[in-house]
Short mmCIF file of C-alpha atoms in Angstrom, two decimals:
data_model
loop_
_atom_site.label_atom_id
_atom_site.label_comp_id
_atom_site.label_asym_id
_atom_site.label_seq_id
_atom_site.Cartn_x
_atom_site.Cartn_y
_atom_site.Cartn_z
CA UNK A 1 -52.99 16.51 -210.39
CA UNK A 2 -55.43 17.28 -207.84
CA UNK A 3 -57.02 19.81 -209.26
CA UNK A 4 -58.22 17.86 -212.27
CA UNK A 5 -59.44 15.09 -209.86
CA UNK A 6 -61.17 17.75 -207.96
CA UNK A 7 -62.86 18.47 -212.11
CA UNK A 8 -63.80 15.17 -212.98
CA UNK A 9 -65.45 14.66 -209.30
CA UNK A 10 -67.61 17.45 -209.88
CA UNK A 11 -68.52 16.51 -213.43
CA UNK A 12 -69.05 13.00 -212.15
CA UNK A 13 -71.68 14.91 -209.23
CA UNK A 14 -73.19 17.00 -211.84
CA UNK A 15 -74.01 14.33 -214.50
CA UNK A 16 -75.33 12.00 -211.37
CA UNK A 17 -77.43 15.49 -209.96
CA UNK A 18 -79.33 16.24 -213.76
CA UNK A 19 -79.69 12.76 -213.94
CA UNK A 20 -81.47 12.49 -210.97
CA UNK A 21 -83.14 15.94 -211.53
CA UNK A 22 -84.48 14.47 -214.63
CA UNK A 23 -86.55 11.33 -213.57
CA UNK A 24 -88.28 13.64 -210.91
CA UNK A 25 -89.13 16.14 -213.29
CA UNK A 26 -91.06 13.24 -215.61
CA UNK A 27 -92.35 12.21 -211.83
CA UNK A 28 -93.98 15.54 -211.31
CA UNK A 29 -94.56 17.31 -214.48
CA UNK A 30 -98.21 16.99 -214.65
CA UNK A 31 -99.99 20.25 -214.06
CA UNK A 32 -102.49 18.25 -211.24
CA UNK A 33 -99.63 17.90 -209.01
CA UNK A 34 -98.22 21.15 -209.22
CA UNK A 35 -101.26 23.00 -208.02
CA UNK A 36 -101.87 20.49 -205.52
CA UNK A 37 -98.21 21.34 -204.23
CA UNK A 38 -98.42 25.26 -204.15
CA UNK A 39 -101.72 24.83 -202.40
CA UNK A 40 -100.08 22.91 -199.86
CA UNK A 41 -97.07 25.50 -199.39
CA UNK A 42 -99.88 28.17 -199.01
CA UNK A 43 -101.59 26.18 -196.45
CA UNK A 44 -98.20 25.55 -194.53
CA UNK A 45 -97.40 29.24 -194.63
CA UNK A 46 -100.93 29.86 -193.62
CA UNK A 47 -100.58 27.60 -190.56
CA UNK A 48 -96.93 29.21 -189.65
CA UNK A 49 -98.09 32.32 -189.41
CA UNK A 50 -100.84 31.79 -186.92
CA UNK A 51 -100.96 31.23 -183.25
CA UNK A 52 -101.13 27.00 -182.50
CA UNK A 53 -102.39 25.01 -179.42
CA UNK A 54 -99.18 22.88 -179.22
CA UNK A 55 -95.54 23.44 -180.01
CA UNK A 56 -94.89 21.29 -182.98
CA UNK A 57 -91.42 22.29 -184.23
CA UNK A 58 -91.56 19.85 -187.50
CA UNK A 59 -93.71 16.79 -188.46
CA UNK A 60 -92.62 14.38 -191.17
CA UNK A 61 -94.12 11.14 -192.55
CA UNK A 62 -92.74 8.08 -192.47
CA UNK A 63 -92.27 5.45 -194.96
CA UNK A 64 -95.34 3.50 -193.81
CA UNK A 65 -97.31 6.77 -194.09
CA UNK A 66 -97.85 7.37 -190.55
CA UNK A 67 -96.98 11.02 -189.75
CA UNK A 68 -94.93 12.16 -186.87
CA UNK A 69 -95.28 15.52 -185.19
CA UNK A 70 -92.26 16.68 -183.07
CA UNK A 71 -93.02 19.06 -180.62
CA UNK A 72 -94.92 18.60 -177.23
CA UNK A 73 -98.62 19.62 -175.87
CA UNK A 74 -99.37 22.76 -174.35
CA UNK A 75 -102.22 23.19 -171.74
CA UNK A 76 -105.72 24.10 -173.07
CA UNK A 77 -107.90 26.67 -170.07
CA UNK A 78 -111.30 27.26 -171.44
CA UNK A 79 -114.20 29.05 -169.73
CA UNK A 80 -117.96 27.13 -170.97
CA UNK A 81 -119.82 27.45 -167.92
CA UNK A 82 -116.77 26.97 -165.20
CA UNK A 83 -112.98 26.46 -165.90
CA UNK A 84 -112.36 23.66 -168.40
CA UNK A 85 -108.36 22.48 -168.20
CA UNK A 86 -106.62 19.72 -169.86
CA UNK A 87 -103.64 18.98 -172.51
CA UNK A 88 -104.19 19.82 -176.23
CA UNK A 89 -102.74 16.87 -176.62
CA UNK A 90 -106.02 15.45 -176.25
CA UNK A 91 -106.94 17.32 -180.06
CA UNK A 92 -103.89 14.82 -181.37
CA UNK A 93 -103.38 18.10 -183.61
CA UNK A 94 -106.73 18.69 -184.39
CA UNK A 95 -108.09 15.19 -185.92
CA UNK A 96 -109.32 14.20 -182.74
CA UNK A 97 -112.20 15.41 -180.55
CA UNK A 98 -111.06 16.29 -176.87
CA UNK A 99 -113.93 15.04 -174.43
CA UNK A 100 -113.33 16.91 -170.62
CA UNK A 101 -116.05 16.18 -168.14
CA UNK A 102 -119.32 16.10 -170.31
CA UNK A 103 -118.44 18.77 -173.11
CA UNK A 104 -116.60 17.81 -176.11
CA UNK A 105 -114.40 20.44 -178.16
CA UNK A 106 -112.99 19.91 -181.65
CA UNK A 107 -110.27 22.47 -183.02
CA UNK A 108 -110.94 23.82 -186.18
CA UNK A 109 -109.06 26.61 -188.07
CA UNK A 110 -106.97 26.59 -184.48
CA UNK A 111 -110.21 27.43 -182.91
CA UNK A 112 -111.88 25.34 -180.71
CA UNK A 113 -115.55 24.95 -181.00
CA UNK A 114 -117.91 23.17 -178.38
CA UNK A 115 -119.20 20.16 -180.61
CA UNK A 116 -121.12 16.47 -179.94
CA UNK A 117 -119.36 13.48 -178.91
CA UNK A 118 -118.35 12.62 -182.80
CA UNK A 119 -117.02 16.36 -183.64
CA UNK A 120 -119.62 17.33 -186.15
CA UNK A 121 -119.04 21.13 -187.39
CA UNK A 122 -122.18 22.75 -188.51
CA UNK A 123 -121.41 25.76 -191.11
CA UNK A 124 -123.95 28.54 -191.60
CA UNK A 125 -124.45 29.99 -195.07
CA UNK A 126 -120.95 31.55 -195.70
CA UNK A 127 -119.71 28.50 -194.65
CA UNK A 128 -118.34 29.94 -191.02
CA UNK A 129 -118.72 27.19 -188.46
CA UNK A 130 -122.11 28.13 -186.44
CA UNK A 131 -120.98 26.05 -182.76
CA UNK A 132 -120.45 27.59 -179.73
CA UNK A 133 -116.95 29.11 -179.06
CA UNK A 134 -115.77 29.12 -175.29
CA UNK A 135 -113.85 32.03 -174.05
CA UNK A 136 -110.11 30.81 -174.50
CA UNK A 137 -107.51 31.23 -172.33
CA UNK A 138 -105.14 28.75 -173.49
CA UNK A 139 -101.58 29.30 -172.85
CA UNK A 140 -100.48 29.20 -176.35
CA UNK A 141 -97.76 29.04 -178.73
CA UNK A 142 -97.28 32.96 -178.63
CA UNK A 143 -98.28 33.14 -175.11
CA UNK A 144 -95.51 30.55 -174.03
CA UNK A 145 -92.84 32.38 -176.18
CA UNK A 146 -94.23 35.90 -174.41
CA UNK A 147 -93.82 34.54 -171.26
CA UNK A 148 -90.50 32.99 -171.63
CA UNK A 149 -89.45 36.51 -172.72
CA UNK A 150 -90.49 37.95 -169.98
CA UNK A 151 -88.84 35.48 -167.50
CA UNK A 152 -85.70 36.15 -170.20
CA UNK A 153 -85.86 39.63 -169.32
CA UNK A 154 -86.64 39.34 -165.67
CA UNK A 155 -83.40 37.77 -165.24
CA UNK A 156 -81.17 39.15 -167.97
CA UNK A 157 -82.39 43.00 -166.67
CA UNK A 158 -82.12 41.93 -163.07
CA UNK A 159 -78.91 40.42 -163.39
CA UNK A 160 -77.31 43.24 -164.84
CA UNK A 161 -78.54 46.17 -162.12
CA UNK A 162 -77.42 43.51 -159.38
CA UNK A 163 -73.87 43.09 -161.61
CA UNK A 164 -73.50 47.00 -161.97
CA UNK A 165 -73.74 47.60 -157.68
CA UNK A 166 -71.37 44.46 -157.12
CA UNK A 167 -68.96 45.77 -160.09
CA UNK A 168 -68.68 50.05 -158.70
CA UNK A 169 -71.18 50.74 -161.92
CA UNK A 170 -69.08 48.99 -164.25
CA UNK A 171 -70.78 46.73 -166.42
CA UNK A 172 -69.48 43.45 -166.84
CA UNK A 173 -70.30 40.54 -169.12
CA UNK A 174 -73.23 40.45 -171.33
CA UNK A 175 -73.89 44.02 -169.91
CA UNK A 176 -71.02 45.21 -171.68
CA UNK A 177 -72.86 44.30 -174.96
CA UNK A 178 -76.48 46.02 -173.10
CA UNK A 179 -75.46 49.10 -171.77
CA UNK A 180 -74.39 51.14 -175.60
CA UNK A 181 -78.01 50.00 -176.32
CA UNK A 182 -79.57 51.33 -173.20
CA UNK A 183 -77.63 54.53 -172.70
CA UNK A 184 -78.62 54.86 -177.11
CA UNK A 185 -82.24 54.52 -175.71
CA UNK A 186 -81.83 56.93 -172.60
CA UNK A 187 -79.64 59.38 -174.36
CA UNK A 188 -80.64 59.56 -178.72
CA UNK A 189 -84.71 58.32 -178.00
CA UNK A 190 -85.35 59.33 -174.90
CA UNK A 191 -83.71 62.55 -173.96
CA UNK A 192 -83.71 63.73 -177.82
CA UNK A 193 -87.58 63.42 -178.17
CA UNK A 194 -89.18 63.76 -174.72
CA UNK A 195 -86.53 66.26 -172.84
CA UNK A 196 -84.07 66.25 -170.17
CA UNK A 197 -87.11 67.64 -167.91
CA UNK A 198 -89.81 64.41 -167.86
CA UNK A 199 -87.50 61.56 -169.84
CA UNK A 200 -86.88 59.50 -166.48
CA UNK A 201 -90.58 58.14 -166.11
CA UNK A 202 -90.93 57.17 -169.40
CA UNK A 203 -87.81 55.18 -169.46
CA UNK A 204 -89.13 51.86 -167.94
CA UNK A 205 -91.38 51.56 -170.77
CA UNK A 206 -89.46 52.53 -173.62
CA UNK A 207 -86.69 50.38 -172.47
CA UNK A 208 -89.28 47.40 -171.64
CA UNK A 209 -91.01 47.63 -175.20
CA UNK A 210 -87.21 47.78 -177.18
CA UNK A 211 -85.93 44.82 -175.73
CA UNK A 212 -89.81 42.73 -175.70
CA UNK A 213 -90.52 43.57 -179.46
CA UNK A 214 -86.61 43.03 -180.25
CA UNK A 215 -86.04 39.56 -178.41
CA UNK A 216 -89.77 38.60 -179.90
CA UNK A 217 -88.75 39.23 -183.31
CA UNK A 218 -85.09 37.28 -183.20
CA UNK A 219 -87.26 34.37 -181.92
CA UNK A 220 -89.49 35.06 -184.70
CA UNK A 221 -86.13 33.94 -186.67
CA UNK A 222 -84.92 31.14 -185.07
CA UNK A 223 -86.34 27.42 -186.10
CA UNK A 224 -88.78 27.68 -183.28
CA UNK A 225 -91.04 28.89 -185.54
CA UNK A 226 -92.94 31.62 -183.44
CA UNK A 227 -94.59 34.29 -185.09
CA UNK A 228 -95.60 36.61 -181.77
CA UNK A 229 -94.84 40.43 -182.73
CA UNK A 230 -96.77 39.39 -186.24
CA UNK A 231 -100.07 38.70 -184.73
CA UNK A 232 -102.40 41.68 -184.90
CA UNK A 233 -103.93 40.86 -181.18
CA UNK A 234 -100.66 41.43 -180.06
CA UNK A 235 -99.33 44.87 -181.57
CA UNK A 236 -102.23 46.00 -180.38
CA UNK A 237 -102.32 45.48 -177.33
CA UNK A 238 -98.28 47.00 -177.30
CA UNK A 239 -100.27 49.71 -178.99
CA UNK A 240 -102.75 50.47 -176.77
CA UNK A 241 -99.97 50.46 -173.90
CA UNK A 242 -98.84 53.81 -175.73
CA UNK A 243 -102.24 55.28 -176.12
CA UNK A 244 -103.01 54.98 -172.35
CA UNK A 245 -99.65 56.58 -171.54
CA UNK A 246 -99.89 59.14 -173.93
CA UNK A 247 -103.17 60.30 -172.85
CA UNK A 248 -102.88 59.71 -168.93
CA UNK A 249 -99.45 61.39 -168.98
CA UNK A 250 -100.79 64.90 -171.39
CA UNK A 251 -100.17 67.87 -169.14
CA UNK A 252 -102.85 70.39 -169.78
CA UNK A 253 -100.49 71.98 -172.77
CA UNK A 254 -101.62 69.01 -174.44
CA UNK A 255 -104.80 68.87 -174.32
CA UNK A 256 -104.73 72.39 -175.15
CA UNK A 257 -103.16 71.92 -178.23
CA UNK A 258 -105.51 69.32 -179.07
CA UNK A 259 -108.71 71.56 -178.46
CA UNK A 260 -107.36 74.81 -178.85
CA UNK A 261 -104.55 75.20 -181.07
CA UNK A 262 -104.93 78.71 -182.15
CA UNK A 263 -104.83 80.00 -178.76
CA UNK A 264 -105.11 83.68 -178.27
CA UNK A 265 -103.60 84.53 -181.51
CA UNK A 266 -107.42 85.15 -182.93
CA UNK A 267 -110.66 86.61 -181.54
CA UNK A 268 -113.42 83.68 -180.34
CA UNK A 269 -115.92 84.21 -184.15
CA UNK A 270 -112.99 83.49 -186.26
CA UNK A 271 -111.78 80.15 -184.39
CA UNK A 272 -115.45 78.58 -184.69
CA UNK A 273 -115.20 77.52 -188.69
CA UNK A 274 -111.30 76.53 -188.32
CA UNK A 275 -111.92 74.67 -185.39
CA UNK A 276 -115.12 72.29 -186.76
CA UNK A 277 -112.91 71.24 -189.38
CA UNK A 278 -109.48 71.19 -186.93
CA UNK A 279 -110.51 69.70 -183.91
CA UNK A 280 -111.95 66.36 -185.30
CA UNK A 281 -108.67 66.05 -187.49
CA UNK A 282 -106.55 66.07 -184.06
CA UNK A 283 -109.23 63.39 -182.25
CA UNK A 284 -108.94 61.54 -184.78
CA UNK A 285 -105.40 62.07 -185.21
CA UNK A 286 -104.68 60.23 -181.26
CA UNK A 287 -106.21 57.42 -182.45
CA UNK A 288 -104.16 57.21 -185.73
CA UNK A 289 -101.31 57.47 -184.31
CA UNK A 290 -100.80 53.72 -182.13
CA UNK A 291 -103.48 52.48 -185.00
CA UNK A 292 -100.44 53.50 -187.51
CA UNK A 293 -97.53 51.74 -184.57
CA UNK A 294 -99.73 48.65 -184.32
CA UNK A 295 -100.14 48.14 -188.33
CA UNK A 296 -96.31 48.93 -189.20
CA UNK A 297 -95.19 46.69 -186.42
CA UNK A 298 -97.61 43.55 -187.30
CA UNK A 299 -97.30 44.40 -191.02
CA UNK A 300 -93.50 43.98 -191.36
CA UNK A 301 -93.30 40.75 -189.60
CA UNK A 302 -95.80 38.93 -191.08
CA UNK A 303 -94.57 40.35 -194.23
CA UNK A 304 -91.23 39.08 -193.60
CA UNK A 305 -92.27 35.87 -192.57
CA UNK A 306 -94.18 35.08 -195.53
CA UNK A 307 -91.31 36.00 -197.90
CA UNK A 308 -89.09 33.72 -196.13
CA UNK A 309 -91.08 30.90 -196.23
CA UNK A 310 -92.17 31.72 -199.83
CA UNK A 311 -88.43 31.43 -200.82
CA UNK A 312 -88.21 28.32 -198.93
CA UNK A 313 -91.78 27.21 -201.02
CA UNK A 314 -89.91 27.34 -204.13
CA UNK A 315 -87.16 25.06 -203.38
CA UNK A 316 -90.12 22.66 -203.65
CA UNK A 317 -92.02 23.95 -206.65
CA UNK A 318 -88.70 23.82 -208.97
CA UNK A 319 -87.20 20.87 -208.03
CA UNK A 320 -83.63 21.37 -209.41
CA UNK A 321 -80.67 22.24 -208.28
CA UNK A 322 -80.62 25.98 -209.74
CA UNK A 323 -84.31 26.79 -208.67
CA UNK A 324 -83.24 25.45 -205.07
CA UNK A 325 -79.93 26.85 -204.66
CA UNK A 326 -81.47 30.52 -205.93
CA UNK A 327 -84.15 29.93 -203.36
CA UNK A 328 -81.56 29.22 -200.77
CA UNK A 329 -79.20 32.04 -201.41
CA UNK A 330 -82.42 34.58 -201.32
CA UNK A 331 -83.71 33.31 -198.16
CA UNK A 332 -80.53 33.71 -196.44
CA UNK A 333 -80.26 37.47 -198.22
CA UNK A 334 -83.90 38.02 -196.94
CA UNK A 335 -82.91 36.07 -193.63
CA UNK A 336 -79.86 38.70 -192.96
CA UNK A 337 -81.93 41.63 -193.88
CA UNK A 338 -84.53 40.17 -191.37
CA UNK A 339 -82.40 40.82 -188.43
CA UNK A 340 -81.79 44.13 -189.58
CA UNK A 341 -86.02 44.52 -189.75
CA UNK A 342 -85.85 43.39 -186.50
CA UNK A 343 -84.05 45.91 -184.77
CA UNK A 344 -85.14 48.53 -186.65
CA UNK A 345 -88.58 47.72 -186.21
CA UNK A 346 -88.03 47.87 -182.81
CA UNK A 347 -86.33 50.84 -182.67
CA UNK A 348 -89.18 52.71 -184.92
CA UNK A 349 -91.65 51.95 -182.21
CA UNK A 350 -89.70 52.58 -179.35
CA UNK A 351 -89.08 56.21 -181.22
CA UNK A 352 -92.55 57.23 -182.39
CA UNK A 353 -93.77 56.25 -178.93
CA UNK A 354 -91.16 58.45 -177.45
CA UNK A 355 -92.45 60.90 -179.92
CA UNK A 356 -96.09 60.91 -178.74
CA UNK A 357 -94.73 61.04 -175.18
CA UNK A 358 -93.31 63.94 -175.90
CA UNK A 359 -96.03 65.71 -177.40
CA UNK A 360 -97.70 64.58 -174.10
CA UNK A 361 -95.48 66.02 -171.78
CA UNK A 362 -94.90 69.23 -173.48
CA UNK A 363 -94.72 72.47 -171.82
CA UNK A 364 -93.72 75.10 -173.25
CA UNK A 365 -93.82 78.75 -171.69
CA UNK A 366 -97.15 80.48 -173.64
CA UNK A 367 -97.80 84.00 -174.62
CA UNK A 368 -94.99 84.55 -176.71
CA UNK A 369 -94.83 84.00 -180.66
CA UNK A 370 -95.89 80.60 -181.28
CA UNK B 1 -114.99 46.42 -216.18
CA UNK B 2 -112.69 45.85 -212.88
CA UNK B 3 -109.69 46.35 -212.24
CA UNK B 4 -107.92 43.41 -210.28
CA UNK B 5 -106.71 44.04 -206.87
CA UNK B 6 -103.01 43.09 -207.29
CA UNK B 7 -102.82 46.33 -209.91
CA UNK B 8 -103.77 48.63 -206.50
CA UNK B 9 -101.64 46.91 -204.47
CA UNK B 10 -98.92 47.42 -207.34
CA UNK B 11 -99.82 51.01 -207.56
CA UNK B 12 -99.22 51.23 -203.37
CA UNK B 13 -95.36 49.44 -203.30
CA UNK B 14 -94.67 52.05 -206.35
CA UNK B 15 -95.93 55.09 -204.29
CA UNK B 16 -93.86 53.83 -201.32
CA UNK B 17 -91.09 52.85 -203.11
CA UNK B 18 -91.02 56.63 -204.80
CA UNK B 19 -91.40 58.73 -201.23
CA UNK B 20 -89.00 56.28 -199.00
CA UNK B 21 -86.88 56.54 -201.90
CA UNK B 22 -87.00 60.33 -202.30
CA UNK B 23 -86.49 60.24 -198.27
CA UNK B 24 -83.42 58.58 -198.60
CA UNK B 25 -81.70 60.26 -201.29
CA UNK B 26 -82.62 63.86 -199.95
CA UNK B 27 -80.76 62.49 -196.42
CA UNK B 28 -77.81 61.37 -198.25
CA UNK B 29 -77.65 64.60 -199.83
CA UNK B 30 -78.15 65.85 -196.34
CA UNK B 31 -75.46 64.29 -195.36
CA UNK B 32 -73.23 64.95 -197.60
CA UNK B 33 -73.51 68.79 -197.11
CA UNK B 34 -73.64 68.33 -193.33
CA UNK B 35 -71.64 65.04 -192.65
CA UNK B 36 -71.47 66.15 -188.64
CA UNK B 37 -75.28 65.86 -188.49
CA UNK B 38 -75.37 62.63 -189.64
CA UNK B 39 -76.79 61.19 -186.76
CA UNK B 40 -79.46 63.69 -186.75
CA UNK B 41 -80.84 63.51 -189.88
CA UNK B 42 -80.68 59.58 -190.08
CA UNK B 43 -82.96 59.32 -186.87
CA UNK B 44 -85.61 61.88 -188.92
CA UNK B 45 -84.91 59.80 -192.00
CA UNK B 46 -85.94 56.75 -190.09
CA UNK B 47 -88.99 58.27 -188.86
CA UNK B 48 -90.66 59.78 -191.79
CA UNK B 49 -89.72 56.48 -194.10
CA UNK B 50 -91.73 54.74 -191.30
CA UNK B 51 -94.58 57.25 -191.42
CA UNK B 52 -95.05 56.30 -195.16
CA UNK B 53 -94.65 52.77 -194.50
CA UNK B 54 -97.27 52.73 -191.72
CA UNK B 55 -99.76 54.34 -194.54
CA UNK B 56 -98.49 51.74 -197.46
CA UNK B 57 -99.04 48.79 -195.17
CA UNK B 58 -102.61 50.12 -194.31
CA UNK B 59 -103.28 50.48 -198.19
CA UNK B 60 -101.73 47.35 -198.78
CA UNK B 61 -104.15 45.37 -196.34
CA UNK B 62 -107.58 47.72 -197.92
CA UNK B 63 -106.23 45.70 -201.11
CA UNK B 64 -105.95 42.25 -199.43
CA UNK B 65 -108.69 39.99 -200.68
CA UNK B 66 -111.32 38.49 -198.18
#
């Protein structure tokens, strides 16, 4: 009896659903809109994937046609000629122009340019805009989210060594969910790649960068809508945190290797061709090596972000209930695999950075067969 | 007569696709001959895949338009 009710209430749902389905298709078949729309998805993805001047989390219009942005200001620091502060709330998300003192700015792109009192943009030939851009040092989107990882971290980290002297070592709490993951770092990175000889004063930074570019890219998941480890400026500058310490760290093996890699084992003459060819492969190669971290680590996020929202697009461009449901059940396939990506992409630079470390710190005993 | 980008950056995700794909099939066979190094061979596994990776993403942004 209740099945069959449970049948003719979903045939009843179904029949209502294409019906509905139906009059929007005839609303939006024409070809105009359709561009119009994927344009606008591209433009939205666009926008996601770039660093903002205020946390919007969502903005919606209303039925009058007045939008709404939800989300709240962040401060705008600027250097033109002394320190320029005030709220980018002023930019009422970029239609407005924000007047401090005597200088007016106008965001554009989410840059902010140094315009007139009514905002005019002038463009130069390749239509780039050709105003003056202060030196920005806005605390931004990504640079709130970095910062509250950081305090995260402070006090998460800081918690735990204080909970581990109360407790007789013992972890307790959300350290019993920490401490595989650390002692994996210490004991299958660290240790494994670098050696039980110069491991220990490595260890603050490979266990810093793991848990920064891991608790980045879960926020890079949630609603929030963050994209920090999938901005260039920032994998960078992780990467050039492993260049410095590479190179500062290299005992004089390394540099040996680097400049002399044949050592003894030929007579002066016969290293002199080998080595014009050899020794601008291995200068180059230092540089390749973070250039390669910074790509894979920028690449994959912003890679995964744009598939996500892609799938997400095409709930919009189909417009019926299989198109939609498809594109939900990918995105949450894609979603899952995300938070696989973002360990392991973690865990790849933490390694390869371990690697280079330990090609830094190696020192072997010479003389013998190579 | 050119060729259009998107046929490169096809080209790239079938080169990748081919070594990270030859990487993980030689490691499972790896394994299978050596289950007890398992952990070993997974960490290289992981490493090398993201070597090639590194060098598809680079070729993949040489392709990007603009």
């Amino acid at each position: 009896m209740r099945n069959t009710l449970l049948v003719k209430l979903f045939l009843v749902s179904t029949i209502l659903f294409s019906v509905t389905v139906f009059a929007k298709d005839t609303e939006i078949n024409s070809e105009e809109t359709k561009t119009d729309l994927k344009t606008e998805i591209d433009e939205y993805i666009q926008h996601h994937l770039k660093d903002s001047h205020d946390f919007s989390l969502f903005s919606y219009t209303d039925t009058e046609g007045h939008e709404h942005h939800v989300g709240f200001p962040l401060p705008i620091i600027l250097w033109d000629d002394g320190l320029v502060v005030f709220s980018s709330s002023k930019f009422h998300h970029g239609e407005d122009v924000a007047t401090s003192g005597d200088n007016h700015y106008k965001l554009y792109h989410e840059k902010i340019y140094k315009t007139d009192a009514n905002g005019t943009i002038n463009y130069d030939a390749e239509h780039h805009p050709s105003n003056i851009k202060p030196l920005d040092f806005s605390i931004t989107k990504s640079v709130m989210m970095i910062l509250i990882t950081g305090f995260l971290m402070l006090l998460l980290f800081g918690g735990l060594a204080k909970s581990y002297s109360k407790n007789n070592g013992i972890a307790k709490g959300v350290g019993r969910f920490f401490e595989p993951v650390i002692l994996y770092i210490r004991d299958d990175i660290a240790i494994a790649t670098i050696g039980e000889k110069s491991y220990q004063k490595y260890m603050p930074f490979l266990l810093t960068i793991f848990f920064f570019i891991w608790f980045l890219n879960m926020f890079g998941l949630t609603p929030l809508g963050v994209n920090v480890t999938g901005n260039i400026a920032i994998t960078s500058a992780l990467a050039i945190l492993t260049f410095l310490i590479t190179n500062f760290t290299g005992t004089k093996d390394y540099w040996k290797h680097l400049f002399d890699p044949l050592g003894d084992s030929m007579p002066w003459y016969a290293k002199i061709p080998l080595y014009i060819i050899l020794i601008p492969i291995e200068v180059l190669g230092i540089f390749i090596k973070p250039f390669s971290l910074l790509i894979r680590l920028y690449a994959n996020m912003q890679a995964g972000h744009i598939v996500i929202m892609s799938l997400i697009g095409l709930m919009f461009i189909f417009k019926n209930w299989i198109g939609s449901s498809l594109s939900f059940g990918l995105a949450f396939a894609i979603s899952l695999i995300e938070i696989l990506v973002a360990l392991l992409q973690a865990y790849i630079f933490t390694m390869l950075s371990a690697l280079y470390f330990g090609f830094a710190s190696e020192e072997h005993e010479h003389a013998e067969a190579h | 007569m050119t060729i259009p980008r998107i046929v490169g950056a096809g080209l790239i995700v079938i080169g990748v696709g081919v070594g990270i794909g030859r990487i993980g099939g030689q490691a499972m066979e790896a394994i299978a001959r050596q289950p007890e190094a398992y952990g070993k061979i997974q960490t290289a596994m992981l490493i090398v895949a993201a070597l090639i990776e590194g060098i598809g993403f680079a070729a993949l942004f040489a392709t990007a338009e603009n």
